[in-house]
PDB file of C-alpha atoms in Angstrom:
ATOM      1  CA  UNK A   1      87.485  78.243 117.540  1.00 85.00           C
ATOM      2  CA  UNK A   2      87.184  78.680 113.806  1.00 96.00           C
ATOM      3  CA  UNK A   3      85.771  81.896 112.363  1.00 98.00           C
ATOM      4  CA  UNK A   4      84.263  81.563 108.892  1.00 98.00           C
ATOM      5  CA  UNK A   5      84.962  84.626 106.773  1.00 98.00           C
ATOM      6  CA  UNK A   6      82.668  84.951 103.781  1.00 98.00           C
ATOM      7  CA  UNK A   7      83.793  87.737 101.501  1.00 97.00           C
ATOM      8  CA  UNK A   8      85.991  88.813  98.654  1.00 96.00           C
ATOM      9  CA  UNK A   9      89.542  87.971  97.747  1.00 97.00           C
ATOM     10  CA  UNK A  10      91.021  90.658  95.546  1.00 95.00           C
ATOM     11  CA  UNK A  11      94.144  92.276  94.257  1.00 95.00           C
ATOM     12  CA  UNK A  12      94.292  95.976  95.141  1.00 87.00           C
ATOM     13  CA  UNK A  13      95.971  98.484  92.881  1.00 90.00           C
ATOM     14  CA  UNK A  14      96.538 101.453  95.180  1.00 84.00           C
ATOM     15  CA  UNK A  15      97.355 104.936  93.903  1.00 90.00           C
ATOM     16  CA  UNK A  16      98.201 108.016  95.955  1.00 88.00           C
ATOM     17  CA  UNK A  17      97.024 111.435  94.765  1.00 92.00           C
ATOM     18  CA  UNK A  18      98.965 114.196  96.513  1.00 92.00           C
ATOM     19  CA  UNK A  19      96.158 116.773  96.279  1.00 92.00           C
ATOM     20  CA  UNK A  20      92.537 116.662  97.389  1.00 92.00           C
ATOM     21  CA  UNK A  21      89.657 115.399  95.289  1.00 90.00           C
ATOM     22  CA  UNK A  22      87.552 118.372  96.384  1.00 86.00           C
ATOM     23  CA  UNK A  23      89.976 120.719  94.605  1.00 86.00           C
ATOM     24  CA  UNK A  24      89.296 119.033  91.266  1.00 80.00           C
ATOM     25  CA  UNK A  25      85.530 118.580  91.580  1.00 79.00           C
ATOM     26  CA  UNK A  26      83.231 121.529  90.904  1.00 69.00           C
ATOM     27  CA  UNK A  27      79.995 121.303  92.853  1.00 71.00           C
ATOM     28  CA  UNK A  28      77.911 122.735  90.006  1.00 73.00           C
ATOM     29  CA  UNK A  29      79.481 120.452  87.393  1.00 70.00           C
ATOM     30  CA  UNK A  30      79.065 117.038  88.997  1.00 69.00           C
ATOM     31  CA  UNK A  31      76.631 115.995  86.259  1.00 76.00           C
ATOM     32  CA  UNK A  32      79.471 115.990  83.687  1.00 81.00           C
ATOM     33  CA  UNK A  33      82.642 114.929  85.459  1.00 79.00           C
ATOM     34  CA  UNK A  34      85.788 114.547  83.353  1.00 83.00           C
ATOM     35  CA  UNK A  35      88.793 114.644  85.637  1.00 82.00           C
ATOM     36  CA  UNK A  36      92.195 112.993  85.859  1.00 86.00           C
ATOM     37  CA  UNK A  37      94.326 112.645  88.975  1.00 88.00           C
ATOM     38  CA  UNK A  38      98.122 112.465  88.731  1.00 91.00           C
ATOM     39  CA  UNK A  39      99.247 109.537  90.898  1.00 91.00           C
ATOM     40  CA  UNK A  40     103.047 109.448  91.248  1.00 92.00           C
ATOM     41  CA  UNK A  41     102.842 106.411  93.549  1.00 86.00           C
ATOM     42  CA  UNK A  42     101.245 103.103  92.593  1.00 89.00           C
ATOM     43  CA  UNK A  43     101.548  99.563  93.901  1.00 88.00           C
ATOM     44  CA  UNK A  44      99.703  96.223  93.811  1.00 90.00           C
ATOM     45  CA  UNK A  45      98.675  94.597  97.062  1.00 92.00           C
ATOM     46  CA  UNK A  46      96.859  91.537  98.336  1.00 96.00           C
ATOM     47  CA  UNK A  47      93.366  92.553  99.444  1.00 94.00           C
ATOM     48  CA  UNK A  48      89.682  91.763  99.454  1.00 94.00           C
ATOM     49  CA  UNK A  49      87.606  91.919 102.630  1.00 96.00           C
ATOM     50  CA  UNK A  50      87.879  88.202 103.422  1.00 98.00           C
ATOM     51  CA  UNK A  51      91.621  88.147 102.823  1.00 97.00           C
ATOM     52  CA  UNK A  52      92.163  91.258 104.935  1.00 98.00           C
ATOM     53  CA  UNK A  53      90.013  90.087 107.842  1.00 98.00           C
ATOM     54  CA  UNK A  54      91.673  86.670 107.838  1.00 98.00           C
ATOM     55  CA  UNK A  55      95.130  88.230 107.806  1.00 98.00           C
ATOM     56  CA  UNK A  56      94.382  90.372 110.856  1.00 98.00           C
ATOM     57  CA  UNK A  57      92.662  87.556 112.717  1.00 98.00           C
ATOM     58  CA  UNK A  58      95.740  85.395 112.179  1.00 98.00           C
ATOM     59  CA  UNK A  59      97.853  88.144 113.801  1.00 98.00           C
ATOM     60  CA  UNK A  60      95.669  87.646 116.883  1.00 98.00           C
ATOM     61  CA  UNK A  61      96.342  83.880 116.809  1.00 97.00           C
ATOM     62  CA  UNK A  62      92.786  83.277 115.620  1.00 97.00           C
ATOM     63  CA  UNK A  63      91.673  80.475 113.302  1.00 97.00           C
ATOM     64  CA  UNK A  64      90.281  82.113 110.145  1.00 98.00           C
ATOM     65  CA  UNK A  65      88.627  80.032 107.433  1.00 98.00           C
ATOM     66  CA  UNK A  66      88.049  81.981 104.222  1.00 98.00           C
ATOM     67  CA  UNK A  67      85.044  81.194 102.041  1.00 98.00           C
ATOM     68  CA  UNK A  68      85.543  82.982  98.730  1.00 98.00           C
ATOM     69  CA  UNK A  69      86.079  82.610  94.990  1.00 98.00           C
ATOM     70  CA  UNK A  70      89.311  83.384  93.177  1.00 98.00           C
ATOM     71  CA  UNK A  71      90.223  83.634  89.516  1.00 98.00           C
ATOM     72  CA  UNK A  72      92.621  81.924  87.136  1.00 97.00           C
ATOM     73  CA  UNK A  73      95.311  84.425  88.181  1.00 96.00           C
ATOM     74  CA  UNK A  74      95.014  83.529  91.878  1.00 96.00           C
ATOM     75  CA  UNK A  75      98.172  81.409  92.339  1.00 97.00           C
ATOM     76  CA  UNK A  76     100.150  84.205  94.069  1.00 96.00           C
ATOM     77  CA  UNK A  77      97.346  84.666  96.585  1.00 98.00           C
ATOM     78  CA  UNK A  78      97.225  80.933  97.324  1.00 98.00           C
ATOM     79  CA  UNK A  79     100.989  80.920  97.864  1.00 98.00           C
ATOM     80  CA  UNK A  80     100.649  83.807 100.295  1.00 97.00           C
ATOM     81  CA  UNK A  81      97.889  82.105 102.290  1.00 98.00           C
ATOM     82  CA  UNK A  82     100.016  78.967 102.506  1.00 98.00           C
ATOM     83  CA  UNK A  83     102.952  80.991 103.861  1.00 98.00           C
ATOM     84  CA  UNK A  84     100.673  82.603 106.440  1.00 97.00           C
ATOM     85  CA  UNK A  85      99.166  79.285 107.517  1.00 97.00           C
ATOM     86  CA  UNK A  86      95.624  80.344 106.564  1.00 98.00           C
ATOM     87  CA  UNK A  87      93.414  77.556 105.239  1.00 97.00           C
ATOM     88  CA  UNK A  88      92.190  77.832 101.642  1.00 96.00           C
ATOM     89  CA  UNK A  89      90.032  74.709 101.560  1.00 97.00           C
ATOM     90  CA  UNK A  90      86.851  76.783 101.151  1.00 98.00           C
ATOM     91  CA  UNK A  91      88.221  78.981  98.365  1.00 98.00           C
ATOM     92  CA  UNK A  92      86.892  77.982  94.952  1.00 98.00           C
ATOM     93  CA  UNK A  93      88.854  78.729  91.764  1.00 98.00           C
ATOM     94  CA  UNK A  94      86.894  80.036  88.771  1.00 98.00           C
ATOM     95  CA  UNK A  95      88.965  79.157  85.701  1.00 96.00           C
ATOM     96  CA  UNK A  96      87.143  81.519  83.314  1.00 96.00           C
ATOM     97  CA  UNK A  97      87.412  84.677  85.441  1.00 97.00           C
ATOM     98  CA  UNK A  98      90.036  86.967  86.861  1.00 97.00           C
ATOM     99  CA  UNK A  99      90.355  87.484  90.584  1.00 97.00           C
ATOM    100  CA  UNK A 100      88.420  90.526  91.765  1.00 96.00           C
ATOM    101  CA  UNK A 101      90.392  93.728  91.291  1.00 93.00           C
ATOM    102  CA  UNK A 102      90.096  97.000  93.231  1.00 85.00           C
ATOM    103  CA  UNK A 103      91.612 100.197  91.895  1.00 90.00           C
ATOM    104  CA  UNK A 104      91.847 102.601  94.841  1.00 85.00           C
ATOM    105  CA  UNK A 105      92.937 106.232  94.667  1.00 91.00           C
ATOM    106  CA  UNK A 106      93.576 107.961  98.012  1.00 86.00           C
ATOM    107  CA  UNK A 107      94.003 111.731  98.322  1.00 89.00           C
ATOM    108  CA  UNK A 108      95.912 113.826 100.853  1.00 89.00           C
ATOM    109  CA  UNK A 109      92.863 113.895 103.126  1.00 86.00           C
ATOM    110  CA  UNK A 110      92.586 110.086 103.171  1.00 78.00           C
ATOM    111  CA  UNK A 111      89.444 110.252 101.021  1.00 86.00           C
ATOM    112  CA  UNK A 112      89.170 107.367  98.570  1.00 85.00           C
ATOM    113  CA  UNK A 113      87.698 106.756  95.131  1.00 89.00           C
ATOM    114  CA  UNK A 114      87.487 103.069  94.212  1.00 86.00           C
ATOM    115  CA  UNK A 115      86.708 101.244  90.983  1.00 88.00           C
ATOM    116  CA  UNK A 116      86.018  97.544  91.449  1.00 84.00           C
ATOM    117  CA  UNK A 117      85.916  94.653  88.977  1.00 92.00           C
ATOM    118  CA  UNK A 118      84.131  91.709  90.665  1.00 93.00           C
ATOM    119  CA  UNK A 119      85.473  88.946  88.421  1.00 96.00           C
ATOM    120  CA  UNK A 120      85.389  85.569  90.186  1.00 98.00           C
ATOM    121  CA  UNK A 121      83.565  87.136  93.128  1.00 97.00           C
ATOM    122  CA  UNK A 122      80.388  87.072  91.029  1.00 96.00           C
ATOM    123  CA  UNK A 123      80.259  83.300  91.557  1.00 97.00           C
ATOM    124  CA  UNK A 124      80.580  83.360  95.344  1.00 98.00           C
ATOM    125  CA  UNK A 125      77.116  81.821  95.665  1.00 97.00           C
ATOM    126  CA  UNK A 126      78.586  78.521  94.459  1.00 97.00           C
ATOM    127  CA  UNK A 127      80.202  78.148  97.901  1.00 98.00           C
ATOM    128  CA  UNK A 128      78.016  76.567 100.572  1.00 97.00           C
ATOM    129  CA  UNK A 129      78.239  77.313 104.300  1.00 98.00           C
ATOM    130  CA  UNK A 130      77.571  73.652 105.110  1.00 97.00           C
ATOM    131  CA  UNK A 131      80.862  72.714 103.419  1.00 97.00           C
ATOM    132  CA  UNK A 132      82.856  74.668 105.994  1.00 97.00           C
ATOM    133  CA  UNK A 133      82.204  72.212 108.798  1.00 95.00           C
ATOM    134  CA  UNK A 134      81.924  73.305 112.453  1.00 95.00           C
ATOM    135  CA  UNK A 135      82.544  77.019 113.014  1.00 96.00           C
ATOM    136  CA  UNK A 136      81.949  79.173 116.075  1.00 96.00           C
ATOM    137  CA  UNK A 137      81.149  82.433 114.309  1.00 98.00           C
ATOM    138  CA  UNK A 138      80.869  83.728 110.746  1.00 98.00           C
ATOM    139  CA  UNK A 139      80.978  87.090 109.056  1.00 98.00           C
ATOM    140  CA  UNK A 140      79.162  87.894 105.815  1.00 98.00           C
ATOM    141  CA  UNK A 141      81.375  90.631 104.388  1.00 98.00           C
ATOM    142  CA  UNK A 142      81.254  92.363 100.964  1.00 96.00           C
ATOM    143  CA  UNK A 143      81.132  89.742  98.240  1.00 96.00           C
ATOM    144  CA  UNK A 144      79.017  88.851  95.219  1.00 96.00           C
ATOM    145  CA  UNK A 145      75.400  89.914  95.689  1.00 97.00           C
ATOM    146  CA  UNK A 146      73.960  86.407  95.352  1.00 97.00           C
ATOM    147  CA  UNK A 147      76.657  84.991  97.588  1.00 98.00           C
ATOM    148  CA  UNK A 148      75.937  87.439 100.395  1.00 98.00           C
ATOM    149  CA  UNK A 149      72.227  86.662 100.282  1.00 98.00           C
ATOM    150  CA  UNK A 150      72.798  82.918 100.237  1.00 98.00           C
ATOM    151  CA  UNK A 151      75.458  82.864 102.942  1.00 98.00           C
ATOM    152  CA  UNK A 152      73.270  84.865 105.312  1.00 98.00           C
ATOM    153  CA  UNK A 153      70.340  82.514 104.691  1.00 98.00           C
ATOM    154  CA  UNK A 154      72.555  79.449 105.160  1.00 98.00           C
ATOM    155  CA  UNK A 155      74.084  80.747 108.393  1.00 98.00           C
ATOM    156  CA  UNK A 156      70.629  81.384 109.816  1.00 98.00           C
ATOM    157  CA  UNK A 157      69.346  77.975 108.689  1.00 98.00           C
ATOM    158  CA  UNK A 158      72.368  76.177 110.162  1.00 98.00           C
ATOM    159  CA  UNK A 159      72.170  78.288 113.341  1.00 98.00           C
ATOM    160  CA  UNK A 160      75.651  79.744 112.825  1.00 98.00           C
ATOM    161  CA  UNK A 161      75.799  83.176 114.489  1.00 98.00           C
ATOM    162  CA  UNK A 162      77.138  85.787 112.091  1.00 98.00           C
ATOM    163  CA  UNK A 163      78.095  89.419 111.662  1.00 98.00           C
ATOM    164  CA  UNK A 164      76.422  91.172 108.744  1.00 98.00           C
ATOM    165  CA  UNK A 165      79.060  93.533 107.339  1.00 98.00           C
ATOM    166  CA  UNK A 166      77.664  95.008 104.108  1.00 98.00           C
ATOM    167  CA  UNK A 167      80.491  97.490 103.587  1.00 96.00           C
ATOM    168  CA  UNK A 168      80.801  98.869 100.086  1.00 90.00           C
ATOM    169  CA  UNK A 169      78.358  96.201  98.922  1.00 93.00           C
ATOM    170  CA  UNK A 170      75.475  97.879 100.746  1.00 97.00           C
ATOM    171  CA  UNK A 171      74.196  99.823  97.692  1.00 95.00           C
ATOM    172  CA  UNK A 172      73.521  96.509  95.907  1.00 96.00           C
ATOM    173  CA  UNK A 173      70.536  95.848  98.184  1.00 98.00           C
ATOM    174  CA  UNK A 174      67.173  97.536  98.577  1.00 98.00           C
ATOM    175  CA  UNK A 175      65.537  98.326 101.879  1.00 98.00           C
ATOM    176  CA  UNK A 176      63.559  95.085 102.080  1.00 98.00           C
ATOM    177  CA  UNK A 177      66.657  92.980 101.456  1.00 98.00           C
ATOM    178  CA  UNK A 178      68.710  94.913 104.011  1.00 98.00           C
ATOM    179  CA  UNK A 179      65.984  94.529 106.606  1.00 98.00           C
ATOM    180  CA  UNK A 180      65.978  90.787 105.916  1.00 98.00           C
ATOM    181  CA  UNK A 181      69.747  90.642 106.477  1.00 98.00           C
ATOM    182  CA  UNK A 182      69.244  92.398 109.812  1.00 98.00           C
ATOM    183  CA  UNK A 183      66.554  89.900 110.840  1.00 98.00           C
ATOM    184  CA  UNK A 184      68.873  86.975 110.038  1.00 98.00           C
ATOM    185  CA  UNK A 185      72.060  88.400 111.561  1.00 98.00           C
ATOM    186  CA  UNK A 186      73.326  88.140 115.107  1.00 98.00           C
ATOM    187  CA  UNK A 187      75.385  91.320 114.807  1.00 98.00           C
ATOM    188  CA  UNK A 188      75.588  94.192 112.314  1.00 98.00           C
ATOM    189  CA  UNK A 189      78.804  96.156 111.684  1.00 98.00           C
ATOM    190  CA  UNK A 190      78.928  99.314 109.538  1.00 98.00           C
ATOM    191  CA  UNK A 191      80.840 102.571 109.345  1.00 97.00           C
ATOM    192  CA  UNK A 192      79.090 105.891 109.917  1.00 96.00           C
ATOM    193  CA  UNK A 193      78.384 106.499 106.221  1.00 96.00           C
ATOM    194  CA  UNK A 194      76.998 102.988 105.780  1.00 98.00           C
ATOM    195  CA  UNK A 195      74.911 103.431 108.930  1.00 98.00           C
ATOM    196  CA  UNK A 196      73.274 106.506 107.400  1.00 98.00           C
ATOM    197  CA  UNK A 197      72.581 104.664 104.151  1.00 97.00           C
ATOM    198  CA  UNK A 198      71.257 101.635 106.034  1.00 98.00           C
ATOM    199  CA  UNK A 199      68.788 103.746 108.005  1.00 98.00           C
ATOM    200  CA  UNK A 200      67.663 105.582 104.869  1.00 98.00           C
ATOM    201  CA  UNK A 201      67.021 102.414 102.896  1.00 98.00           C
ATOM    202  CA  UNK A 202      65.319 100.422 105.629  1.00 98.00           C
ATOM    203  CA  UNK A 203      63.471 103.276 107.313  1.00 98.00           C
ATOM    204  CA  UNK A 204      64.792 101.957 110.638  1.00 98.00           C
ATOM    205  CA  UNK A 205      66.654 104.082 113.159  1.00 98.00           C
ATOM    206  CA  UNK A 206      69.934 102.872 114.649  1.00 98.00           C
ATOM    207  CA  UNK A 207      68.051 102.172 117.889  1.00 97.00           C
ATOM    208  CA  UNK A 208      65.515 100.046 116.026  1.00 98.00           C
ATOM    209  CA  UNK A 209      68.242  98.107 114.223  1.00 98.00           C
ATOM    210  CA  UNK A 210      70.025  97.533 117.537  1.00 98.00           C
ATOM    211  CA  UNK A 211      66.842  96.067 119.021  1.00 98.00           C
ATOM    212  CA  UNK A 212      66.788  93.384 116.322  1.00 98.00           C
ATOM    213  CA  UNK A 213      70.346  92.102 116.829  1.00 98.00           C
ATOM    214  CA  UNK A 214      72.602  91.258 119.739  1.00 98.00           C
ATOM    215  CA  UNK A 215      74.802  94.228 118.898  1.00 98.00           C
ATOM    216  CA  UNK A 216      75.098  96.987 116.307  1.00 98.00           C
ATOM    217  CA  UNK A 217      78.624  98.306 115.780  1.00 98.00           C
ATOM    218  CA  UNK A 218      79.141 101.677 114.062  1.00 98.00           C
ATOM    219  CA  UNK A 219      82.712 102.780 113.407  1.00 98.00           C
ATOM    220  CA  UNK A 220      83.365 106.518 113.188  1.00 96.00           C
ATOM    221  CA  UNK A 221      86.989 106.858 112.074  1.00 92.00           C
ATOM    222  CA  UNK A 222      89.015 109.163 114.293  1.00 92.00           C
ATOM    223  CA  UNK A 223      85.977 109.536 116.569  1.00 95.00           C
ATOM    224  CA  UNK A 224      86.146 105.882 117.577  1.00 97.00           C
ATOM    225  CA  UNK A 225      83.121 103.593 117.462  1.00 98.00           C
ATOM    226  CA  UNK A 226      79.727 103.068 119.068  1.00 98.00           C
ATOM    227  CA  UNK A 227      78.477  99.650 120.122  1.00 98.00           C
ATOM    228  CA  UNK A 228      74.725  99.444 120.692  1.00 98.00           C
ATOM    229  CA  UNK A 229      73.946  96.381 122.807  1.00 98.00           C
ATOM    230  CA  UNK A 230      71.611  95.450 125.648  1.00 96.00           C
ATOM    231  CA  UNK A 231      69.823  98.792 125.473  1.00 96.00           C
ATOM    232  CA  UNK A 232      73.063 100.689 126.069  1.00 97.00           C
ATOM    233  CA  UNK A 233      75.556 102.506 123.866  1.00 98.00           C
ATOM    234  CA  UNK A 234      79.240 101.888 124.517  1.00 98.00           C
ATOM    235  CA  UNK A 235      81.543 104.588 123.190  1.00 98.00           C
ATOM    236  CA  UNK A 236      84.824 103.067 122.080  1.00 98.00           C
ATOM    237  CA  UNK A 237      87.715 105.538 121.839  1.00 97.00           C
ATOM    238  CA  UNK A 238      89.968 105.771 118.813  1.00 96.00           C
ATOM    239  CA  UNK A 239      93.512 104.602 119.510  1.00 97.00           C
ATOM    240  CA  UNK A 240      95.914 107.265 118.196  1.00 94.00           C
ATOM    241  CA  UNK A 241      98.050 105.859 115.385  1.00 94.00           C
ATOM    242  CA  UNK A 242     101.829 106.106 115.284  1.00 91.00           C
ATOM    243  CA  UNK A 243     101.282 107.803 111.936  1.00 94.00           C
ATOM    244  CA  UNK A 244      98.440 108.024 109.433  1.00 92.00           C
ATOM    245  CA  UNK A 245      99.597 106.469 106.173  1.00 89.00           C
ATOM    246  CA  UNK A 246      96.828 104.527 104.430  1.00 85.00           C
ATOM    247  CA  UNK A 247      93.225 103.844 105.540  1.00 88.00           C
ATOM    248  CA  UNK A 248      92.797 100.910 103.127  1.00 86.00           C
ATOM    249  CA  UNK A 249      91.723  97.843 105.105  1.00 93.00           C
ATOM    250  CA  UNK A 250      91.285  99.576 108.475  1.00 96.00           C
ATOM    251  CA  UNK A 251      87.656  98.490 108.696  1.00 97.00           C
ATOM    252  CA  UNK A 252      88.661  94.906 108.001  1.00 98.00           C
ATOM    253  CA  UNK A 253      91.290  95.044 110.754  1.00 98.00           C
ATOM    254  CA  UNK A 254      88.595  96.335 113.117  1.00 98.00           C
ATOM    255  CA  UNK A 255      86.319  93.430 112.173  1.00 98.00           C
ATOM    256  CA  UNK A 256      89.067  90.920 112.905  1.00 98.00           C
ATOM    257  CA  UNK A 257      89.148  92.348 116.420  1.00 98.00           C
ATOM    258  CA  UNK A 258      85.389  91.832 116.674  1.00 98.00           C
ATOM    259  CA  UNK A 259      85.678  88.208 115.585  1.00 98.00           C
ATOM    260  CA  UNK A 260      88.493  87.531 118.030  1.00 98.00           C
ATOM    261  CA  UNK A 261      86.727  89.171 120.940  1.00 98.00           C
ATOM    262  CA  UNK A 262      83.446  87.373 120.284  1.00 98.00           C
ATOM    263  CA  UNK A 263      84.993  83.936 119.809  1.00 98.00           C
ATOM    264  CA  UNK A 264      87.174  84.198 122.923  1.00 97.00           C
ATOM    265  CA  UNK A 265      84.462  85.510 125.229  1.00 97.00           C
ATOM    266  CA  UNK A 266      85.701  89.060 125.772  1.00 98.00           C
ATOM    267  CA  UNK A 267      83.230  91.645 127.029  1.00 98.00           C
ATOM    268  CA  UNK A 268      82.041  94.268 124.554  1.00 98.00           C
ATOM    269  CA  UNK A 269      84.188  97.048 125.995  1.00 98.00           C
ATOM    270  CA  UNK A 270      87.371  95.018 125.561  1.00 98.00           C
ATOM    271  CA  UNK A 271      86.274  93.675 122.173  1.00 98.00           C
ATOM    272  CA  UNK A 272      85.663  97.195 120.893  1.00 98.00           C
ATOM    273  CA  UNK A 273      88.960  98.480 122.251  1.00 98.00           C
ATOM    274  CA  UNK A 274      90.905  95.628 120.662  1.00 98.00           C
ATOM    275  CA  UNK A 275      89.138  96.286 117.370  1.00 98.00           C
ATOM    276  CA  UNK A 276      90.023  99.975 117.586  1.00 98.00           C
ATOM    277  CA  UNK A 277      93.647  99.095 118.260  1.00 98.00           C
ATOM    278  CA  UNK A 278      93.795  96.789 115.236  1.00 98.00           C
ATOM    279  CA  UNK A 279      92.555  99.600 113.000  1.00 98.00           C
ATOM    280  CA  UNK A 280      95.141 101.957 114.486  1.00 98.00           C
ATOM    281  CA  UNK A 281      97.970  99.507 113.813  1.00 98.00           C
ATOM    282  CA  UNK A 282      96.827  99.020 110.227  1.00 98.00           C
ATOM    283  CA  UNK A 283      96.491 102.695 109.289  1.00 97.00           C
ATOM    284  CA  UNK A 284     100.195 103.252 109.986  1.00 96.00           C
ATOM    285  CA  UNK A 285     101.158 100.980 107.068  1.00 94.00           C
ATOM    286  CA  UNK A 286     100.680 101.039 103.317  1.00 87.00           C
ATOM    287  CA  UNK A 287      98.294  98.400 101.982  1.00 87.00           C
ATOM    288  CA  UNK A 288      95.824  96.209 103.803  1.00 93.00           C
ATOM    289  CA  UNK A 289      98.162  93.348 104.727  1.00 96.00           C
ATOM    290  CA  UNK A 290     101.641  94.794 105.291  1.00 96.00           C
ATOM    291  CA  UNK A 291     101.547  95.353 109.054  1.00 97.00           C
ATOM    292  CA  UNK A 292     102.936  92.393 110.970  1.00 97.00           C
ATOM    293  CA  UNK A 293     103.028  92.956 114.747  1.00 97.00           C
ATOM    294  CA  UNK A 294     103.622  89.905 116.919  1.00 97.00           C
ATOM    295  CA  UNK A 295     100.782  88.934 119.259  1.00 97.00           C
ATOM    296  CA  UNK A 296     102.895  90.042 122.228  1.00 97.00           C
ATOM    297  CA  UNK A 297     103.314  93.484 120.664  1.00 97.00           C
ATOM    298  CA  UNK A 298      99.555  93.804 120.187  1.00 98.00           C
ATOM    299  CA  UNK A 299      99.003  92.919 123.846  1.00 97.00           C
ATOM    300  CA  UNK A 300     101.638  95.424 124.992  1.00 97.00           C
ATOM    301  CA  UNK A 301     100.084  98.174 122.892  1.00 97.00           C
ATOM    302  CA  UNK A 302      96.648  97.335 124.267  1.00 98.00           C
ATOM    303  CA  UNK A 303      97.913  97.647 127.835  1.00 97.00           C
ATOM    304  CA  UNK A 304      99.626 100.939 127.045  1.00 97.00           C
ATOM    305  CA  UNK A 305      96.433 102.329 125.477  1.00 96.00           C
ATOM    306  CA  UNK A 306      93.897 101.088 128.033  1.00 97.00           C
ATOM    307  CA  UNK A 307      95.777 100.281 131.227  1.00 97.00           C
ATOM    308  CA  UNK A 308      95.062  96.566 131.419  1.00 96.00           C
ATOM    309  CA  UNK A 309      96.054  93.411 129.559  1.00 94.00           C
ATOM    310  CA  UNK A 310      93.946  91.354 127.203  1.00 92.00           C
TER     311      UNK A 310
END
C-alpha cells in the first residue's frame, strides 16, 4: 500500500540558542530588527518534509514513495535513502541547483526561526504524479509553489486521494488558491497557527473547511490535536514525551502516522493517537530523522499510552 509523498528534500542546519528570542526582540522596534543570536551548538541533518515523513512512515513498516527534486549535492541523501530501503525512483536531480537548505534556530522555549533556500525544490513541478504508478494515498506537503499546485491538480484528476499539508508553504498562496486546494483535497492537515492563517485567508471557518473534506486535522502541540470529521470533533491527547529535546520534524512524524492509519484502515481515533505518539517519539531526539524505534517498540508504547494494541 504505497503512499506517495510529494514535498521537499532538504539539508537542515540546526542551531540551538540557549536564551529566548523574546528577550532579544523589542516590541516597539520590530520595524528595524538587527539582532544576533549566539548558538554554541550547530549540526547538519537530513530533512525536508518529504524526507522526514518517509523516514517515519518506514519506521511503521509503511511503503513511502518520495516525489521530490534534489540538487547536485544530493549524493549523501541518496545513499541514506538506499540504506533505509526507501525508493528514490521519483526523485529528480537538478544538476544546476543545490539541494534545498533550511537554517533553523531553536530557543530555550522551543520557538523556532527558520531561513530557507529552496534550491532544487523550485523545480518540483517537473515531477508528474502519473509517473509514480499505482498509489493508495498521497500527501502534498511543503514544496515548490508550482509543484504543490500541480501535484494537487494531478491527484484530483487521477482520482488519487490526498492530504493537503501546506505547512510553512502556506503563505505562498492567496485565499482563492487555498480554497481551491481544499476543494481538491480529501483531507487537510495543519497546525494551530496554520489553521488560523488558513481561515483568515480563505474567509472560511474550521467548521466550513471540515465540511468540504473527509477530515480536517489541526495539531495543537502539547494540547494534542483535533480531528474534524463526519460532523464531529475528536480530541486527540498529546502523548507525554520522555524528554523535550527538539521540535524539528514533529509535524512530519505526526503526518506519517496519519498516512499509516489511513492506508491500513484504522479508525480516526486510533489514527490520531498513533500520529500523536509518533510526534512524541520524535521530539525526544535531536534532528528530524535520528529517532529509530523498532516497530515492536512503537506498538508497546502505544499500548502503554492508550491501553490497547494497534
